[in-house]
mmCIF file of N, CA and C in Angstrom:
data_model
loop_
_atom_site.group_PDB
_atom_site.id
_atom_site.type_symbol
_atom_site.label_atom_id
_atom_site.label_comp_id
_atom_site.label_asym_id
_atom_site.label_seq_id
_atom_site.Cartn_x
_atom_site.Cartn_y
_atom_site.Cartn_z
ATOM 1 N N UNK V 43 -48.810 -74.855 -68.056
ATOM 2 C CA UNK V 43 -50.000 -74.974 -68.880
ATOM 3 C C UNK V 43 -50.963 -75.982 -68.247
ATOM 4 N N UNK V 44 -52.190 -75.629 -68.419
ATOM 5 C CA UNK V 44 -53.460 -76.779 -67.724
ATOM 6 C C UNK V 44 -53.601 -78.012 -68.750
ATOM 7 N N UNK V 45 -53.505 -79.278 -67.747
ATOM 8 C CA UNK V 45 -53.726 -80.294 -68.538
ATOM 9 C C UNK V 45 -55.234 -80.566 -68.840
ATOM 10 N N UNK V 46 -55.548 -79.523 -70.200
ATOM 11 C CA UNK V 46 -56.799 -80.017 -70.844
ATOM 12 C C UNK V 46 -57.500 -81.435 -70.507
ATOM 13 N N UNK V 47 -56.860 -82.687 -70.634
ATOM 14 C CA UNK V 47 -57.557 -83.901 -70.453
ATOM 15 C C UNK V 47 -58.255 -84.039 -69.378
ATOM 16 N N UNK V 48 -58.303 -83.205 -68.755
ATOM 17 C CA UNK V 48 -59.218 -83.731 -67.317
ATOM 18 C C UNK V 48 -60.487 -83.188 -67.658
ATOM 19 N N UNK V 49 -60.357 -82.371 -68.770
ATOM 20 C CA UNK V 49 -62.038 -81.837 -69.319
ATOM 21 C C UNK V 49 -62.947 -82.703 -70.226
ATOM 22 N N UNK V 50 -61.777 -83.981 -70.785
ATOM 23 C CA UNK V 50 -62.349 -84.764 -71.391
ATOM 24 C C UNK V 50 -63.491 -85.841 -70.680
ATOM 25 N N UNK V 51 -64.407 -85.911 -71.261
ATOM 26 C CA UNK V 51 -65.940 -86.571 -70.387
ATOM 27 C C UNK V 51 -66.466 -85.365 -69.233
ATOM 28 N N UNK V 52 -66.113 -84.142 -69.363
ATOM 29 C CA UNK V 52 -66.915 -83.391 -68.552
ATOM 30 C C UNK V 52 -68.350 -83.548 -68.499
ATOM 31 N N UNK V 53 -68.771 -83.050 -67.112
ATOM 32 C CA UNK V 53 -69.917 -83.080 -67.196
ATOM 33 C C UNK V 53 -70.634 -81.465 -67.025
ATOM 34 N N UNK V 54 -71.780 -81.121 -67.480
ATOM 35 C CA UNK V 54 -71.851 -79.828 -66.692
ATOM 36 C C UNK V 54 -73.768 -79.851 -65.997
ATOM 37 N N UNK V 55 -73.815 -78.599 -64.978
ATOM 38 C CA UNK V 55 -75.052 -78.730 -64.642
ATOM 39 C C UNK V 55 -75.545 -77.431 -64.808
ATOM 40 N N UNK V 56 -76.888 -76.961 -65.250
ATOM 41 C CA UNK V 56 -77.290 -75.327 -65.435
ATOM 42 C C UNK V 56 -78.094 -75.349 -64.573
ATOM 43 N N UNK V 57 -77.672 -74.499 -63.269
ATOM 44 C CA UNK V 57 -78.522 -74.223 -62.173
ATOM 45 C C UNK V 57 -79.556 -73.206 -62.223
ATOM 46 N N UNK V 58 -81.152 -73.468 -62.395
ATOM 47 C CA UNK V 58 -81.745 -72.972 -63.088
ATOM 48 C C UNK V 58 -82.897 -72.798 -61.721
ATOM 49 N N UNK V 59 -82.781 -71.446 -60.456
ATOM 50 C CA UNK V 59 -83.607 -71.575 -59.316
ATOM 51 C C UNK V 59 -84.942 -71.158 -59.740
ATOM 52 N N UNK V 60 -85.678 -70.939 -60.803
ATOM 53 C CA UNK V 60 -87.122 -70.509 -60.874
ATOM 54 C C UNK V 60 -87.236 -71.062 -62.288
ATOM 55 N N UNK V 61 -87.528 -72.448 -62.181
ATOM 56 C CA UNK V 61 -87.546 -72.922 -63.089
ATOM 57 C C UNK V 61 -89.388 -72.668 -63.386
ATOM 58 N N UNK V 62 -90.398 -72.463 -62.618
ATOM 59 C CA UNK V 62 -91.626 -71.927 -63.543
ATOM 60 C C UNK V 62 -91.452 -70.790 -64.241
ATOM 61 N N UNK V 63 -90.632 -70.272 -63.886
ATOM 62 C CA UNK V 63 -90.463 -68.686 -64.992
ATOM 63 C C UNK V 63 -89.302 -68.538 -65.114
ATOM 64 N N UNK V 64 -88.622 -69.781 -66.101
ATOM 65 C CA UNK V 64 -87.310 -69.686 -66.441
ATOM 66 C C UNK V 64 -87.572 -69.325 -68.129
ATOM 67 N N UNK V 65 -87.058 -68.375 -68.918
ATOM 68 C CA UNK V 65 -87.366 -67.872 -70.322
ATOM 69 C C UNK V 65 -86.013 -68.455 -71.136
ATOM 70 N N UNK V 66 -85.790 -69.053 -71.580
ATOM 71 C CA UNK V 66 -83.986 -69.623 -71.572
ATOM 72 C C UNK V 66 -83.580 -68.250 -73.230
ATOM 73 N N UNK V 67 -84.203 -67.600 -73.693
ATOM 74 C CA UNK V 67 -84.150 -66.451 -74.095
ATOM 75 C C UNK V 67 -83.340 -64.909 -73.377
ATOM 76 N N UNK V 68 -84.300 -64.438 -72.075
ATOM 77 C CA UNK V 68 -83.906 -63.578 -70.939
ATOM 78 C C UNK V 68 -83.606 -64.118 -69.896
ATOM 79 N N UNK V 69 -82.029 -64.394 -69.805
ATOM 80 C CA UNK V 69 -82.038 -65.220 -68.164
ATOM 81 C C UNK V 69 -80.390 -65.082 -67.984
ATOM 82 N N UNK V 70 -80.135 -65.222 -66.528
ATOM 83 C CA UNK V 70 -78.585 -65.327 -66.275
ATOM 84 C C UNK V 70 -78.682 -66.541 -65.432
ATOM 85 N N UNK V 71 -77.718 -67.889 -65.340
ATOM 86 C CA UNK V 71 -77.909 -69.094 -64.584
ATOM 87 C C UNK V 71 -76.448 -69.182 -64.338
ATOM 88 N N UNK V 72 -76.483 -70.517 -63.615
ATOM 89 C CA UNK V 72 -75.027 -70.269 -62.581
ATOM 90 C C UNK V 72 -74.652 -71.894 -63.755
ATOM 91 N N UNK V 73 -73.669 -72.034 -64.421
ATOM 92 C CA UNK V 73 -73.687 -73.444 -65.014
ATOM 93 C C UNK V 73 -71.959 -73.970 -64.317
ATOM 94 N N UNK V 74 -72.613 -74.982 -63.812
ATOM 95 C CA UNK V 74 -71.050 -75.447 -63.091
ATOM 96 C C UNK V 74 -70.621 -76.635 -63.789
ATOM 97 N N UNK V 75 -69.516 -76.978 -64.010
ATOM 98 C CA UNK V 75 -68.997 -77.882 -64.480
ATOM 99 C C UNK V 75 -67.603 -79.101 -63.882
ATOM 100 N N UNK V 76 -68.178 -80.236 -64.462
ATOM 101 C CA UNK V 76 -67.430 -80.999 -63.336
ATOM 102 C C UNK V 76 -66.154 -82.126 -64.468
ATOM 103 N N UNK V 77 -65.028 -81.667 -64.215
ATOM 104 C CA UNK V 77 -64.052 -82.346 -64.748
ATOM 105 C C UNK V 77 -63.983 -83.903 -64.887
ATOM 106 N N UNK V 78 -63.602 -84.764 -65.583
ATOM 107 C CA UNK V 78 -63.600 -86.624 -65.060
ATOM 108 C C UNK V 78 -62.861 -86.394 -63.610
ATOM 109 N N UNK V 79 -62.174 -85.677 -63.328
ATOM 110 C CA UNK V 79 -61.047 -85.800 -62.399
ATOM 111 C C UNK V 79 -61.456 -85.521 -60.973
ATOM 112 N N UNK V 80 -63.131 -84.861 -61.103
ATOM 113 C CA UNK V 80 -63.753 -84.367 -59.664
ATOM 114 C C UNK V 80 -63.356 -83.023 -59.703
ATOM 115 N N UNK V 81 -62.686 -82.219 -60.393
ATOM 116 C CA UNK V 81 -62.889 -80.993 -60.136
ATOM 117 C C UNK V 81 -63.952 -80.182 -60.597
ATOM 118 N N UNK V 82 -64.442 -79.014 -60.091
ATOM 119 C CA UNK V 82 -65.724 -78.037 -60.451
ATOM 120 C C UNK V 82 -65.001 -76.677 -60.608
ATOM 121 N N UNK V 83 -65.987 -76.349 -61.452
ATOM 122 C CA UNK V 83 -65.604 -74.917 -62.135
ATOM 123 C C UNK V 83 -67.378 -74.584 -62.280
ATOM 124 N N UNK V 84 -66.976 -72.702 -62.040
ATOM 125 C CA UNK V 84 -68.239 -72.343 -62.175
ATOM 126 C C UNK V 84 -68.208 -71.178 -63.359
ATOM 127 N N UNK V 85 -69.375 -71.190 -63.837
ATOM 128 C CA UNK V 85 -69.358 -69.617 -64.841
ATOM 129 C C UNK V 85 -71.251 -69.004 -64.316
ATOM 130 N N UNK V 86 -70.959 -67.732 -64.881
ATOM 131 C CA UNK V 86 -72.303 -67.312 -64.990
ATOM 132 C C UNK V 86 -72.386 -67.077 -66.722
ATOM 133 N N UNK V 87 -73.859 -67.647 -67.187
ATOM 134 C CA UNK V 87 -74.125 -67.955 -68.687
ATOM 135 C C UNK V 87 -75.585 -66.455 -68.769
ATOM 136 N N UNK V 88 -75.493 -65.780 -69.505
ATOM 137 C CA UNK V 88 -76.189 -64.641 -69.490
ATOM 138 C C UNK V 88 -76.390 -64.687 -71.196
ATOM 139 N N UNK V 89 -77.963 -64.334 -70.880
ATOM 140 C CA UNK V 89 -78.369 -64.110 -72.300
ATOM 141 C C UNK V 89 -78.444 -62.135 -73.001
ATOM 142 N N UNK V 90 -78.149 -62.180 -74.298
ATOM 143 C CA UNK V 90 -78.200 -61.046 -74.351
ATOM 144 C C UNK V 90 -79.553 -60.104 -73.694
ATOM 145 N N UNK V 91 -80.488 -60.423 -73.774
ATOM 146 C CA UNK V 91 -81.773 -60.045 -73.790
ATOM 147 C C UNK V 91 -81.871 -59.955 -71.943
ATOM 148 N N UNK V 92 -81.135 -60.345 -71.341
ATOM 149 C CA UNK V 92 -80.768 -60.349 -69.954
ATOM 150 C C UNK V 92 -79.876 -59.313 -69.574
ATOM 151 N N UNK V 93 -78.688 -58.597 -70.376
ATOM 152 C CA UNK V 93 -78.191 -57.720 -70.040
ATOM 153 C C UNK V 93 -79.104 -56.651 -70.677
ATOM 154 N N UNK V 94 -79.809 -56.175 -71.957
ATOM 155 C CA UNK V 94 -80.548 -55.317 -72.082
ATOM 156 C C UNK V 94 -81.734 -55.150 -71.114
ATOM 157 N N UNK V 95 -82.163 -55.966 -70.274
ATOM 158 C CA UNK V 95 -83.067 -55.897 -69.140
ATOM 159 C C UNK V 95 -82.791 -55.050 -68.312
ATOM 160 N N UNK V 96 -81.425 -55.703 -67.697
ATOM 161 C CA UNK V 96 -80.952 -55.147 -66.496
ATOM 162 C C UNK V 96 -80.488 -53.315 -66.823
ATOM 163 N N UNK V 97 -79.667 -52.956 -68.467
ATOM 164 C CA UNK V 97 -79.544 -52.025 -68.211
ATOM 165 C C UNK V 97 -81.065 -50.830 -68.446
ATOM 166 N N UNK V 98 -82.058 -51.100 -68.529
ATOM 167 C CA UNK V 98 -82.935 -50.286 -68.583
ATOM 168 C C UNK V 98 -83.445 -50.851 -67.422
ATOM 169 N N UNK V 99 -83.782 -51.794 -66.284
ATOM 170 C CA UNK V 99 -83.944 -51.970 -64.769
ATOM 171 C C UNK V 99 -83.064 -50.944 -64.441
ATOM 172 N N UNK V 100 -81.823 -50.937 -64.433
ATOM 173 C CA UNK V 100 -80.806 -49.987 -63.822
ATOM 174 C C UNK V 100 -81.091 -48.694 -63.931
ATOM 175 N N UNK V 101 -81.323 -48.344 -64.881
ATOM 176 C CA UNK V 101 -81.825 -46.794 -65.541
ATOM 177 C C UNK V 101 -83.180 -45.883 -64.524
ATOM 178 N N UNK V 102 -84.264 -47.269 -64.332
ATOM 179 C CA UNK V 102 -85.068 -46.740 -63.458
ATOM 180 C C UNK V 102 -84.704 -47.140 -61.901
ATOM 181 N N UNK V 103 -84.068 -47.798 -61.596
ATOM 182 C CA UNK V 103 -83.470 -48.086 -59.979
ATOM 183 C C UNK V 103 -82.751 -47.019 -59.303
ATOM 184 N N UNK V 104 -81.304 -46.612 -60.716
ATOM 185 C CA UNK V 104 -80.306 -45.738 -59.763
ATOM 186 C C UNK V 104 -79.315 -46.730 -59.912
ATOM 187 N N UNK V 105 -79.463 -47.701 -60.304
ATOM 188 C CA UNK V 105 -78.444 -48.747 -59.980
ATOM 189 C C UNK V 105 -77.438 -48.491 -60.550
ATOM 190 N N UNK V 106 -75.984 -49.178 -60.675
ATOM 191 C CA UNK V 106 -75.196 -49.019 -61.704
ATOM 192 C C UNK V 106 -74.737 -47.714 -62.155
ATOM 193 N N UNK V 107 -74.761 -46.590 -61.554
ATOM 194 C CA UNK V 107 -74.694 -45.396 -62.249
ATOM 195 C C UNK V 107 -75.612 -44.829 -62.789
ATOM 196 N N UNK V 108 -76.976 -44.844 -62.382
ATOM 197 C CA UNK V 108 -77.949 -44.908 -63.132
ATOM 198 C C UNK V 108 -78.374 -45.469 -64.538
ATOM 199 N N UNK V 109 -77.456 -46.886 -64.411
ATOM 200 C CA UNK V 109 -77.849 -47.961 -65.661
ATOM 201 C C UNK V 109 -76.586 -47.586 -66.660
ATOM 202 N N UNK V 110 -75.092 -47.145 -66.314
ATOM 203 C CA UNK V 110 -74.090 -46.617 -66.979
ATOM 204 C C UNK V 110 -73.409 -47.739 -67.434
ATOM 205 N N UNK V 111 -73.745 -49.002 -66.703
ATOM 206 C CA UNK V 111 -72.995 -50.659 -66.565
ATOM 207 C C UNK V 111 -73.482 -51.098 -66.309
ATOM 208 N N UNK V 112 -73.094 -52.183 -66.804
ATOM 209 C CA UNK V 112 -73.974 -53.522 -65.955
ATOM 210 C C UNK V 112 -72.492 -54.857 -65.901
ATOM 211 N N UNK V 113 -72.240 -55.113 -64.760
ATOM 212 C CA UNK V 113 -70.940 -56.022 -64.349
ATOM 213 C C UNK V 113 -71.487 -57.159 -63.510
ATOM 214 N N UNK V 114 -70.530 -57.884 -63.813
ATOM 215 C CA UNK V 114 -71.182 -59.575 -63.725
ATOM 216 C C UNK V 114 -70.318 -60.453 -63.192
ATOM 217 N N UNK V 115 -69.450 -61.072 -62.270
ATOM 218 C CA UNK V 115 -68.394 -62.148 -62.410
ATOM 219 C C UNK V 115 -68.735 -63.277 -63.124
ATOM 220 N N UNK V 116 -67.495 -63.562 -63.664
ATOM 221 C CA UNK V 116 -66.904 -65.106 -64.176
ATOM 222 C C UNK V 116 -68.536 -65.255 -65.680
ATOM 223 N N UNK V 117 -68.469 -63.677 -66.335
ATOM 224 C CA UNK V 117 -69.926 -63.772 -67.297
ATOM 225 C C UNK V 117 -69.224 -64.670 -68.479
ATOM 226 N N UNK V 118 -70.300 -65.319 -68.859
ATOM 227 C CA UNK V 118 -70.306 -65.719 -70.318
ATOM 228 C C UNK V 118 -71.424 -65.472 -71.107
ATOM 229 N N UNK V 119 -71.119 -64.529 -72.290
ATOM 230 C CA UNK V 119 -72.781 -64.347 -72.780
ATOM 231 C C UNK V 119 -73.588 -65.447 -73.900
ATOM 232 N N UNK V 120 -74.921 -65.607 -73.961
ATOM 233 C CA UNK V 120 -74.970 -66.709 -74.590
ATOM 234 C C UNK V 120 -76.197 -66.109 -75.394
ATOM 235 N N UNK V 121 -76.765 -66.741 -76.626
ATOM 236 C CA UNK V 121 -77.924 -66.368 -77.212
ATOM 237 C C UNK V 121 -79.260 -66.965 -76.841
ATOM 238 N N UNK V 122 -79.104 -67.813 -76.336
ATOM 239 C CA UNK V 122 -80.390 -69.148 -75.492
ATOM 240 C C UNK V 122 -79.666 -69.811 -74.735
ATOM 241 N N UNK V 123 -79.783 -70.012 -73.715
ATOM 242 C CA UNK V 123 -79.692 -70.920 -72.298
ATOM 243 C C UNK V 123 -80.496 -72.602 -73.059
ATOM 244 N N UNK V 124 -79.712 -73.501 -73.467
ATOM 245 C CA UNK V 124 -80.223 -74.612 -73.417
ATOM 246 C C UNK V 124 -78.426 -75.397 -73.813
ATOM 247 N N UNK V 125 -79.053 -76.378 -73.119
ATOM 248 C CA UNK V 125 -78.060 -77.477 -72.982
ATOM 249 C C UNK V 125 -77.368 -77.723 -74.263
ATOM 250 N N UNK V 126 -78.002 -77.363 -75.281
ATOM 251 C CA UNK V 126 -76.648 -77.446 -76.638
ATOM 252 C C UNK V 126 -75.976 -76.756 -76.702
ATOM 253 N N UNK V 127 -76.686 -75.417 -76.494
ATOM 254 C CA UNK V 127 -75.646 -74.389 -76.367
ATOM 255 C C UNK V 127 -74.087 -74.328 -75.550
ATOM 256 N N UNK V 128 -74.839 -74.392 -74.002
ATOM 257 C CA UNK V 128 -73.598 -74.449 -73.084
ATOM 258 C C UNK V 128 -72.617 -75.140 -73.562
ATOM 259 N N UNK V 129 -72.976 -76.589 -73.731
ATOM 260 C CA UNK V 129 -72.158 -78.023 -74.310
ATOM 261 C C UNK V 129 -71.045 -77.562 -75.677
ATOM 262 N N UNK V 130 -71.593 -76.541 -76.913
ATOM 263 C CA UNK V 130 -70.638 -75.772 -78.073
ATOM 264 C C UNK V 130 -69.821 -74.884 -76.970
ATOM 265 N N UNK V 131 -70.587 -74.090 -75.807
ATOM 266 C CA UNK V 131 -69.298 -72.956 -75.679
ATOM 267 C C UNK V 131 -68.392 -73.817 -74.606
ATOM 268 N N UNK V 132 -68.440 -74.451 -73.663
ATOM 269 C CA UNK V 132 -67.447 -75.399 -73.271
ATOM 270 C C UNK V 132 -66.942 -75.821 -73.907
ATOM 271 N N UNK V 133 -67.559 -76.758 -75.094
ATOM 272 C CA UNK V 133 -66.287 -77.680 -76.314
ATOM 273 C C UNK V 133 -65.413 -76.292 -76.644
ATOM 274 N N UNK V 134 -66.191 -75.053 -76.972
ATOM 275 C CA UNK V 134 -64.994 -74.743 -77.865
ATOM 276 C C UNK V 134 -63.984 -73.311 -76.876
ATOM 277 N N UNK V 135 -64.450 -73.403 -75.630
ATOM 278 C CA UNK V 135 -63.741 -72.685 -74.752
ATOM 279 C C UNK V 135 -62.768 -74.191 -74.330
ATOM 280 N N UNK V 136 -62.936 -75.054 -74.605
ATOM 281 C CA UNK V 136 -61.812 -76.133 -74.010
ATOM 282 C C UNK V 136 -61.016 -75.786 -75.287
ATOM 283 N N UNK V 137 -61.491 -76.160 -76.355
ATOM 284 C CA UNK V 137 -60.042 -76.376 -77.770
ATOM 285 C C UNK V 137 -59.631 -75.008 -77.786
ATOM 286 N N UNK V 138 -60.080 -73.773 -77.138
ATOM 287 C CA UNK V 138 -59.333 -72.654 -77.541
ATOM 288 C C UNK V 138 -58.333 -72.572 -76.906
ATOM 289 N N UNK V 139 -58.122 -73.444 -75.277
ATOM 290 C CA UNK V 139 -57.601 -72.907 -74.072
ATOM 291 C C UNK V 139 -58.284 -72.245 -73.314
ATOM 292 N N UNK V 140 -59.121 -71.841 -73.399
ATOM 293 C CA UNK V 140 -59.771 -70.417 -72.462
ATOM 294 C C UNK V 140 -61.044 -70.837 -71.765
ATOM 295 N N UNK V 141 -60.752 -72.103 -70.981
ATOM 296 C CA UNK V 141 -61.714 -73.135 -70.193
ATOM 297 C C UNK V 141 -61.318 -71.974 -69.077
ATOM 298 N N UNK V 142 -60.254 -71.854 -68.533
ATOM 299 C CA UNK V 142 -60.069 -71.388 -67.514
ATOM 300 C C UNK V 142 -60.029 -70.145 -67.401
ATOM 301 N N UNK V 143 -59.947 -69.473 -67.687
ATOM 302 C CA UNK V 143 -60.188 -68.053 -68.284
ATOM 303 C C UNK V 143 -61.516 -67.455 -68.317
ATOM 304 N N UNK V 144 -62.517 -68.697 -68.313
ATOM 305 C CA UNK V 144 -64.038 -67.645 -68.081
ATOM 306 C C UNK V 144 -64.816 -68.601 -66.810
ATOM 307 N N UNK V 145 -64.276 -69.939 -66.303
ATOM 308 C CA UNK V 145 -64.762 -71.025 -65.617
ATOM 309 C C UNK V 145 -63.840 -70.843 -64.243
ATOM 310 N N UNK V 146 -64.344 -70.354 -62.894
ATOM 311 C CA UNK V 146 -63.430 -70.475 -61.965
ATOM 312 C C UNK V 146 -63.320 -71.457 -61.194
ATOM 313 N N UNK V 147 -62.303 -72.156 -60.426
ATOM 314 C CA UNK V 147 -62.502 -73.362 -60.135
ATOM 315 C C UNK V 147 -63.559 -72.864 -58.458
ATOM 316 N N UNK V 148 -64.056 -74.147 -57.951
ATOM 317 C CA UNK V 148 -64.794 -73.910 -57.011
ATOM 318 C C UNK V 148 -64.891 -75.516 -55.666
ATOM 319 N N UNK V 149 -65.098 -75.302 -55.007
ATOM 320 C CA UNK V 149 -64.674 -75.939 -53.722
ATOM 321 C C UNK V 149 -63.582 -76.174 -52.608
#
């Protein structure tokens, strides 16, 4: 079993590359997170309004099956991209257990 305590005092960062036309509504960001202990874990944080984008983008691209899916690694979906948010689904992906389960480690 993972010793939860190393998540205690986490920190996390939402890597946000177009921040003039960042909508924290429609958006997918890379949010990495850093243990007290120095370890990093990464997720991708996706808003709903971000996967309904992509599957009607897909629809007119070809993409995806012609928009049949839309697949994502290490997704977490979220309703708004802002720092309270992330901060509830970490707290409560840590007390569930399932930190590791949507957060892959990285370096």
């Amino acid at each position: 079993m993972t010793d939860l305590k190393k998540f205690e005092g986490y920190d996390f960062e939402i890597d946000i590359p177009d921040r003039e036309n960042f909508n924290p509504l429609n958006q997918a960001v890379e949010v990495v997170l850093t243990t007290r202990t120095g370890e990093r874990y990464s997720a991708n944080f996706v808003t709903r309004a971000f996967v309904d984008y992509m599957f009607e983008k897909n629809k007119r691209t070809g993409e995806c099956a012609n928009g049949t899916y839309f697949c994502m690694p290490d997704r977490i979906d979220i309703e708004e991209i802002k720092d309270e948010n992330v901060r509830k689904t970490i707290d409560d992906l840590i007390k569930n257990l399932e930190i590791e389960n949507y957060f892959r480690k990285i370096d």
